[in-house]
PDB file of C-alpha atoms in Angstrom:
ATOM      1  CA  MET Z  14      12.689  22.512   8.249  1.00 53.00           C
ATOM      2  CA  LYS Z  15       9.703  21.068   7.631  1.00 56.00           C
ATOM      3  CA  ARG Z  16       8.526  17.389   7.307  1.00 58.00           C
ATOM      4  CA  SER Z  17       5.338  15.975   6.182  1.00 62.00           C
ATOM      5  CA  SER Z  18       3.440  12.810   5.038  1.00 63.00           C
ATOM      6  CA  THR Z  19       1.269  11.553   1.937  1.00 63.00           C
ATOM      7  CA  THR Z  20      -0.236   8.675   1.100  1.00 57.00           C
ATOM      8  CA  TYR Z  21      -1.567   8.123  -2.340  1.00 55.00           C
ATOM      9  CA  SER Z  22      -4.243   5.397  -3.630  1.00 48.00           C
ATOM     10  CA  LYS Z  23      -5.713   5.588  -7.414  1.00 45.00           C
ATOM     11  CA  LYS Z  24      -9.229   4.441  -5.944  1.00 39.00           C
ATOM     12  CA  CYS Z  25      -9.347   6.745  -2.199  1.00 36.00           C
ATOM     13  CA  GLY Z  26      -7.615   9.454  -3.594  1.00 43.00           C
ATOM     14  CA  VAL Z  27      -4.956  11.825  -1.480  1.00 42.00           C
ATOM     15  CA  GLU Z  28      -4.767  10.912   2.120  1.00 43.00           C
ATOM     16  CA  LYS Z  29      -2.864  13.296   4.328  1.00 41.00           C
ATOM     17  CA  LYS Z  30      -1.127  12.098   7.811  1.00 42.00           C
ATOM     18  CA  GLU Z  31       0.067  14.599  10.602  1.00 40.00           C
ATOM     19  CA  GLY Z  32       2.713  13.553  12.485  1.00 40.00           C
ATOM     20  CA  GLY Z  33       4.632  11.560   9.831  1.00 39.00           C
ATOM     21  CA  GLY Z  34       2.804   8.357   9.756  1.00 37.00           C
ATOM     22  CA  TYR Z  35       1.633   6.870   6.393  1.00 36.00           C
ATOM     23  CA  GLY Z  36      -0.166   3.604   5.221  1.00 38.00           C
ATOM     24  CA  GLY Z  37      -4.002   3.151   5.098  1.00 37.00           C
ATOM     25  CA  GLY Z  38      -5.864   1.819   7.762  1.00 34.00           C
ATOM     26  CA  SER Z  39      -5.493  -2.138   8.928  1.00 32.00           C
ATOM     27  CA  GLY Z  40      -1.324  -2.823   8.636  1.00 35.00           C
ATOM     28  CA  GLY Z  41      -0.023  -5.056   5.801  1.00 36.00           C
ATOM     29  CA  GLY Z  42      -0.507  -3.116   3.027  1.00 38.00           C
ATOM     30  CA  GLY Z  43      -4.504  -3.739   2.361  1.00 37.00           C
ATOM     31  CA  GLY Z  44      -4.277  -6.271  -0.318  1.00 37.00           C
ATOM     32  CA  GLY Z  45      -5.146  -5.890  -3.813  1.00 37.00           C
ATOM     33  CA  SER Z  46      -7.023  -2.767  -3.397  1.00 38.00           C
ATOM     34  CA  THR Z  47      -5.107  -0.801  -6.076  1.00 40.00           C
ATOM     35  CA  SER Z  48      -3.917  -1.757  -9.246  1.00 48.00           C
ATOM     36  CA  GLY Z  49      -0.331  -0.779  -8.559  1.00 45.00           C
ATOM     37  CA  GLY Z  50      -0.023  -3.729  -5.660  1.00 72.00           C
ATOM     38  CA  SER Z  51       2.719  -2.215  -3.565  1.00 92.00           C
ATOM     39  CA  MET Z  52       3.133   1.096  -2.258  1.00 96.00           C
ATOM     40  CA  ILE Z  53       6.488   2.816  -2.231  1.00 96.00           C
ATOM     41  CA  LYS Z  54       7.472   5.392   0.484  1.00 97.00           C
ATOM     42  CA  ILE Z  55       9.440   8.523  -1.259  1.00 96.00           C
ATOM     43  CA  LYS Z  56      11.119  11.249  -0.296  1.00 97.00           C
ATOM     44  CA  ALA Z  57      10.579  14.425  -2.071  1.00 96.00           C
ATOM     45  CA  SER Z  58      12.868  17.626  -1.015  1.00 96.00           C
ATOM     46  CA  HIS Z  59      11.878  21.155  -2.257  1.00 92.00           C
ATOM     47  CA  GLY Z  60      14.145  23.939  -1.039  1.00 90.00           C
ATOM     48  CA  SER Z  61      14.224  22.972   2.422  1.00 94.00           C
ATOM     49  CA  TYR Z  62      11.367  21.113   2.778  1.00 94.00           C
ATOM     50  CA  HIS Z  63      10.766  17.502   2.806  1.00 95.00           C
ATOM     51  CA  HIS Z  64       7.992  15.165   2.391  1.00 95.00           C
ATOM     52  CA  ASP Z  65       7.222  11.936   2.847  1.00 96.00           C
ATOM     53  CA  ILE Z  66       4.945  10.644   0.114  1.00 95.00           C
ATOM     54  CA  THR Z  67       3.523   7.013  -0.072  1.00 96.00           C
ATOM     55  CA  VAL Z  68       2.388   6.096  -3.799  1.00 96.00           C
ATOM     56  CA  PRO Z  69       1.675   2.280  -5.854  1.00 96.00           C
ATOM     57  CA  ALA Z  70       4.766   1.156  -7.215  1.00 94.00           C
ATOM     58  CA  GLN Z  71       3.466   1.132 -10.811  1.00 95.00           C
ATOM     59  CA  SER Z  72       2.139   5.324 -10.446  1.00 97.00           C
ATOM     60  CA  THR Z  73       4.150   7.095 -13.082  1.00 97.00           C
ATOM     61  CA  PHE Z  74       5.848  11.062 -12.214  1.00 98.00           C
ATOM     62  CA  GLY Z  75       3.238  12.803 -12.936  1.00 98.00           C
ATOM     63  CA  ASP Z  76       1.173  10.521 -10.573  1.00 97.00           C
ATOM     64  CA  LEU Z  77       3.361  11.904  -8.411  1.00 97.00           C
ATOM     65  CA  LYS Z  78       3.390  15.388  -9.817  1.00 97.00           C
ATOM     66  CA  LYS Z  79      -0.483  15.465  -8.296  1.00 97.00           C
ATOM     67  CA  VAL Z  80       0.146  14.186  -5.416  1.00 96.00           C
ATOM     68  CA  LEU Z  81       2.737  16.541  -4.651  1.00 96.00           C
ATOM     69  CA  ALA Z  82       0.926  19.394  -5.948  1.00 96.00           C
ATOM     70  CA  PRO Z  83      -0.570  19.944  -2.199  1.00 95.00           C
ATOM     71  CA  GLU Z  84       2.129  19.235  -0.547  1.00 93.00           C
ATOM     72  CA  THR Z  85       4.603  21.943  -2.439  1.00 93.00           C
ATOM     73  CA  GLY Z  86       1.724  24.331  -3.493  1.00 93.00           C
ATOM     74  CA  LEU Z  87       3.009  24.025  -7.015  1.00 95.00           C
ATOM     75  CA  GLU Z  88       1.054  22.757 -10.219  1.00 96.00           C
ATOM     76  CA  PRO Z  89       1.679  19.827 -11.954  1.00 96.00           C
ATOM     77  CA  LYS Z  90       3.212  21.523 -14.395  1.00 95.00           C
ATOM     78  CA  GLU Z  91       5.192  23.888 -12.660  1.00 96.00           C
ATOM     79  CA  GLN Z  92       6.862  21.010 -11.097  1.00 97.00           C
ATOM     80  CA  ARG Z  93      10.139  19.115 -12.301  1.00 97.00           C
ATOM     81  CA  LEU Z  94      11.010  16.008 -10.710  1.00 98.00           C
ATOM     82  CA  LEU Z  95      14.725  14.532 -10.691  1.00 98.00           C
ATOM     83  CA  PHE Z  96      15.553  11.488  -9.679  1.00 97.00           C
ATOM     84  CA  ARG Z  97      19.555   9.750  -9.759  1.00 96.00           C
ATOM     85  CA  GLY Z  98      20.038  13.199 -11.397  1.00 96.00           C
ATOM     86  CA  LYS Z  99      17.635  13.182 -14.331  1.00 96.00           C
ATOM     87  CA  ALA Z 100      14.568  15.012 -14.637  1.00 97.00           C
ATOM     88  CA  LYS Z 101      11.702  12.510 -15.620  1.00 97.00           C
ATOM     89  CA  ASP Z 102       8.943  12.808 -17.893  1.00 97.00           C
ATOM     90  CA  ASP Z 103       5.491  12.583 -16.486  1.00 97.00           C
ATOM     91  CA  GLU Z 104       4.783   9.104 -18.685  1.00 98.00           C
ATOM     92  CA  GLU Z 105       7.447   7.350 -16.982  1.00 98.00           C
ATOM     93  CA  PHE Z 106       6.963   4.691 -14.610  1.00 97.00           C
ATOM     94  CA  LEU Z 107       8.829   4.657 -11.489  1.00 97.00           C
ATOM     95  CA  HIS Z 108       9.397   1.220 -10.850  1.00 95.00           C
ATOM     96  CA  ILE Z 109      10.858   1.511 -14.607  1.00 96.00           C
ATOM     97  CA  VAL Z 110      13.077   3.747 -13.705  1.00 97.00           C
ATOM     98  CA  GLY Z 111      14.508   2.050 -10.241  1.00 96.00           C
ATOM     99  CA  LEU Z 112      12.284   4.232  -8.021  1.00 96.00           C
ATOM    100  CA  THR Z 113      12.069   2.095  -5.058  1.00 94.00           C
ATOM    101  CA  ASP Z 114      11.240   2.173  -1.304  1.00 95.00           C
ATOM    102  CA  LEU Z 115      12.830   5.361   0.304  1.00 95.00           C
ATOM    103  CA  SER Z 116      14.125   6.950  -2.680  1.00 96.00           C
ATOM    104  CA  LYS Z 117      15.113  10.190  -3.321  1.00 97.00           C
ATOM    105  CA  VAL Z 118      13.467  12.811  -5.673  1.00 97.00           C
ATOM    106  CA  ILE Z 119      13.966  16.993  -5.833  1.00 97.00           C
ATOM    107  CA  ILE Z 120      11.266  19.264  -6.696  1.00 97.00           C
ATOM    108  CA  LEU Z 121      12.298  21.543  -8.495  1.00 96.00           C
ATOM    109  CA  LEU Z 122      10.517  24.923 -10.128  1.00 93.00           C
ATOM    110  CA  GLU Z 123       9.623  24.238 -13.918  1.00 87.00           C
ATOM    111  CA  ASP Z 124      10.737  26.991 -16.203  1.00 79.00           C
ATOM    112  CA  PRO Z 125       8.050  27.600 -19.057  1.00 69.00           C
ATOM    113  CA  THR Z 126      10.049  29.836 -20.931  1.00 69.00           C
ATOM    114  CA  ALA Z 127      12.246  27.420 -21.683  1.00 63.00           C
ATOM    115  CA  LYS Z 128       9.790  24.330 -22.703  1.00 58.00           C
ATOM    116  CA  ARG Z 129       7.950  27.384 -25.372  1.00 52.00           C
ATOM    117  CA  GLY Z 130      11.363  27.325 -26.518  1.00 51.00           C
ATOM    118  CA  SER Z 131      12.135  23.840 -27.610  1.00 49.00           C
ATOM    119  CA  LEU Z 132       9.120  23.800 -29.037  1.00 50.00           C
ATOM    120  CA  ARG Z 133       9.173  25.938 -31.595  1.00 50.00           C
ATOM    121  CA  LYS Z 134      12.298  23.863 -33.236  1.00 48.00           C
TER     122      LYS Z 134
END
């Protein structure tokens, strides 16, 4: 089972941390440098791979997809994220749907033909 860990900051971009560590710099959460305030650690799984991702609590699922892209090798538009068994839209905010520290998210490969069919209705 492969494990990776990534920290995302809207100000600094994506930082990959080797050896399972996460967080940025001098302890304590870094004050108010990001607009999201507090950071949350999310456990994302894609097949047999598991990723520990740290993002601002007020990120969207679209933001999360961007952070997961280099980890999974899937572009954001190819990802479908499930939380509590339900697919989430890119515009939904993590904190509003109840995603908290150490929550689990499932990453699925999006079927592009399914969206095309629903757009033609």
